GROMACS .gro file of C-alpha atoms in nm:
model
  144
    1UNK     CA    1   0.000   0.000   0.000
    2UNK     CA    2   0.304   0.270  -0.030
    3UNK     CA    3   0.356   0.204  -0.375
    4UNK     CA    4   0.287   0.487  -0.595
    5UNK     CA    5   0.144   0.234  -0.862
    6UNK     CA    6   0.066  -0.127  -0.786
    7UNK     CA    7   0.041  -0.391  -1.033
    8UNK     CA    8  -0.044  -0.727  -0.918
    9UNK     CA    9  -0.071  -1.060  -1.093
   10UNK     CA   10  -0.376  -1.241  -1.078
   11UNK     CA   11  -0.260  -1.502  -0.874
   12UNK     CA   12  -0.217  -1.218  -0.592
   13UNK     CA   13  -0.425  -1.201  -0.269
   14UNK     CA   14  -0.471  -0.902  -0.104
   15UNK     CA   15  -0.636  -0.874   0.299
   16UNK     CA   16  -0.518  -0.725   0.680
   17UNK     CA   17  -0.550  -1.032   0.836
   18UNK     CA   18  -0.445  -0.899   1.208
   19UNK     CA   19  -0.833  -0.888   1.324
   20UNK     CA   20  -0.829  -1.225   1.320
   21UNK     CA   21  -0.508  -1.271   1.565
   22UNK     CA   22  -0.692  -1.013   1.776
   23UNK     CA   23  -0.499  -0.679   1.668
   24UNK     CA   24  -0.491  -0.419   1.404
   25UNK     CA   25  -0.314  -0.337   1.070
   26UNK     CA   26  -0.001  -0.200   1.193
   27UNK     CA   27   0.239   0.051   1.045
   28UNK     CA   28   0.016   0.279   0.884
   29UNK     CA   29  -0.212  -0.030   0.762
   30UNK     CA   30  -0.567   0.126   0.851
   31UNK     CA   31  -0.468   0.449   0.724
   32UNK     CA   32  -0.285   0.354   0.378
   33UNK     CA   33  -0.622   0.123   0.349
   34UNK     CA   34  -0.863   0.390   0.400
   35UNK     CA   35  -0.715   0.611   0.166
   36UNK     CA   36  -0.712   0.382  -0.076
   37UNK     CA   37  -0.993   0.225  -0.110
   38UNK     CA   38  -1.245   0.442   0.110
   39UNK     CA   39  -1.402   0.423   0.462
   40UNK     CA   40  -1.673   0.198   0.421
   41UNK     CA   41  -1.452  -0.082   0.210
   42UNK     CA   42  -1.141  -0.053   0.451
   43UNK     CA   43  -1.369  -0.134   0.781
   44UNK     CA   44  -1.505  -0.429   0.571
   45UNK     CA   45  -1.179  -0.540   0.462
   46UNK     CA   46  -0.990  -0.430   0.835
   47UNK     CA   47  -1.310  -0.603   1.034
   48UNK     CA   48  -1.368  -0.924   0.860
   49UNK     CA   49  -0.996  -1.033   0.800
   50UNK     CA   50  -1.118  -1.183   0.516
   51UNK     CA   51  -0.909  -1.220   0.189
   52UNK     CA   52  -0.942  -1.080  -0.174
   53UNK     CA   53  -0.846  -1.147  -0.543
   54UNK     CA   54  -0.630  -0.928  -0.716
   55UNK     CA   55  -0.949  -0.815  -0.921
   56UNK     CA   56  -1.136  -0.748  -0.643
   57UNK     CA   57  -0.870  -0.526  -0.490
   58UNK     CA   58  -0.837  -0.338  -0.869
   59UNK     CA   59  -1.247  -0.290  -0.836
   60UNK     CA   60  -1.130  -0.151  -0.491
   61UNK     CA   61  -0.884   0.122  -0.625
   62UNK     CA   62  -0.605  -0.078  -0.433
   63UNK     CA   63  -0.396  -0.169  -0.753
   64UNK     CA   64  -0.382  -0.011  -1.074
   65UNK     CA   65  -0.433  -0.319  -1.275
   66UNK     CA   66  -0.404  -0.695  -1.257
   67UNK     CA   67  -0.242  -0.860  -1.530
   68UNK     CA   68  -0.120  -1.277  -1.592
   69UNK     CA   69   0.121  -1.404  -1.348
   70UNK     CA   70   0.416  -1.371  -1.621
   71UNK     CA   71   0.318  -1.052  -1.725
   72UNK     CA   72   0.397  -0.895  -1.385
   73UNK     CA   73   0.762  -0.792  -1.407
   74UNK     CA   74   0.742  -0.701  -1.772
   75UNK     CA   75   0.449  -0.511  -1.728
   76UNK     CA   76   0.566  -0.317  -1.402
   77UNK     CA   77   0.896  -0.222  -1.590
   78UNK     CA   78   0.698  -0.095  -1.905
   79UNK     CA   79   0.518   0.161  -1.655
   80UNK     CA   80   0.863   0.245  -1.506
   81UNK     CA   81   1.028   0.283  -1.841
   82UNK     CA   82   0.711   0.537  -1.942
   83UNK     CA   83   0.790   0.736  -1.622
   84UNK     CA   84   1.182   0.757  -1.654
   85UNK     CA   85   1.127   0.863  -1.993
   86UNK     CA   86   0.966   1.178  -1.819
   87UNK     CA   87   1.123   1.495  -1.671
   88UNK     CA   88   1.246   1.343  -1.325
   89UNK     CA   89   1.252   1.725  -1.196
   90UNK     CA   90   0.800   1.693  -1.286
   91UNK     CA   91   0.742   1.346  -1.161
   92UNK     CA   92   0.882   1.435  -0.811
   93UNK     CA   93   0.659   1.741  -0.824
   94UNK     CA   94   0.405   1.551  -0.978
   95UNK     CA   95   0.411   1.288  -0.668
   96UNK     CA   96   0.448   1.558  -0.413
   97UNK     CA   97   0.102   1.704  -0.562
   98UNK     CA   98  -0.128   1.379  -0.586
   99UNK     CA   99   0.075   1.274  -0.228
  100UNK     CA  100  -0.096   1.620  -0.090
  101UNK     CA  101  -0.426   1.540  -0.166
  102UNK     CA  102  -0.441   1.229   0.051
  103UNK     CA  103  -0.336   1.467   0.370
  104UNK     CA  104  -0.506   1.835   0.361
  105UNK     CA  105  -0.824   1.933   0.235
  106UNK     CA  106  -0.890   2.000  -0.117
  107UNK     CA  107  -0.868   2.382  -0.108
  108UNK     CA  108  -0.533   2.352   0.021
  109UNK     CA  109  -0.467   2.075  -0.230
  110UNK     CA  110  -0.577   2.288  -0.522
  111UNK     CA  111  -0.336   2.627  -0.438
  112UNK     CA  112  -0.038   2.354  -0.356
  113UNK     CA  113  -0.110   2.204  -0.677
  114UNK     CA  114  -0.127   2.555  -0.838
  115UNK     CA  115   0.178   2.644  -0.646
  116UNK     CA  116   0.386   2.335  -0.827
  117UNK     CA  117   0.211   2.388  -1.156
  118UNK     CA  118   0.364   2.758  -1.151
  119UNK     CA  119   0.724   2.574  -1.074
  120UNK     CA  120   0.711   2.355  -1.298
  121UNK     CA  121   0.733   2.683  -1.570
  122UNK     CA  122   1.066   2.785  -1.423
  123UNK     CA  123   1.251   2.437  -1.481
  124UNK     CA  124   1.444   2.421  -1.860
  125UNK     CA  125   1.281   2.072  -1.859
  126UNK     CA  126   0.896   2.276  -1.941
  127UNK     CA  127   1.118   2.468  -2.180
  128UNK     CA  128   1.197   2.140  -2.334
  129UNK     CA  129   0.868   1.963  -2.369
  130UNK     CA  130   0.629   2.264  -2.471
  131UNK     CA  131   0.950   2.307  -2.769
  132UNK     CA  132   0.935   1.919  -2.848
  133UNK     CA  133   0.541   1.898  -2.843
  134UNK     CA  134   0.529   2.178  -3.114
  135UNK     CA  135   0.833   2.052  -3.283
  136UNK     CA  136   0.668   1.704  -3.305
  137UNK     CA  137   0.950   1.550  -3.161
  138UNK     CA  138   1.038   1.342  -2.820
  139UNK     CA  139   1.180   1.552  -2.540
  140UNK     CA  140   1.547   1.550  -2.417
  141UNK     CA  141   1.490   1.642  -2.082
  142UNK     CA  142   1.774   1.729  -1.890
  143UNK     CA  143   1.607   1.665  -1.515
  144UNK     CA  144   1.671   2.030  -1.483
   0.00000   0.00000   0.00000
């Protein structure tokens, strides 16, 4: 549940058990849960103990997608390969933004988001894309 993305094969089961050894999700468990997958789904899934299929956890909003058990490593690198192909300097920024709107409300959210948006504009890596995207070309960011 810290992953940014998840991908899980469908072989995967996903559940916090501890309810049924008479304790509680530990280590941010309840909270990462809730998040996730919303109030009323996270006391089912916290409460009962019970397990789920990777499918049931995408229906969720736990995992991005399920895919075949030998898909799962070359699938998860495809997504990484699509994200280091990106400015590094905007992802980061990009992940502090979405990683705001899980802890503030969404008025705050919006002005921090506005706040990176307008920083994004100063970085030679903006430059870069808004030239390539006219130019009809790939970027060559620079991470700067």
């Amino acid at each position: 549940m810290s992953c940014d993305i998840i991908v899980a094969s469908e072989k995967a089961i996903f559940g916090q058990p501890e309810i049924k050894i008479g304790t509680i999700p530990g280590m941010g468990g309840t909270q990462r849960l809730t998040h996730a997958i919303g109030k009323a789904k996270a006391m089912e899934w916290v409460l009962t103990g019970d397990q789920y299929t990777a499918e049931e956890a995408e229906r969720a909003g736990l995992v991005s997608r399920v895919v075949k058990h030998e898909d799962l490593m070359p699938t998860a690198l495809k997504i990484a390969e699509s994200i280091a192909k990106n400015s590094q300097v905007t992802v980061k920024l990009a992940k502090r933004a979405v990683n705001a709107s899980q802890e503030t409300t969404l008025t705050t959210g919006m002005k921090y988001e506005r706040d990176i948006f307008a920083m994004t504009f100063a970085t030679a890596d903006r430059k870069e894309g808004m030239t390539a995207f006219v130019e009809k070309r790939p970027p060559n960011f620079k991470d700067a």
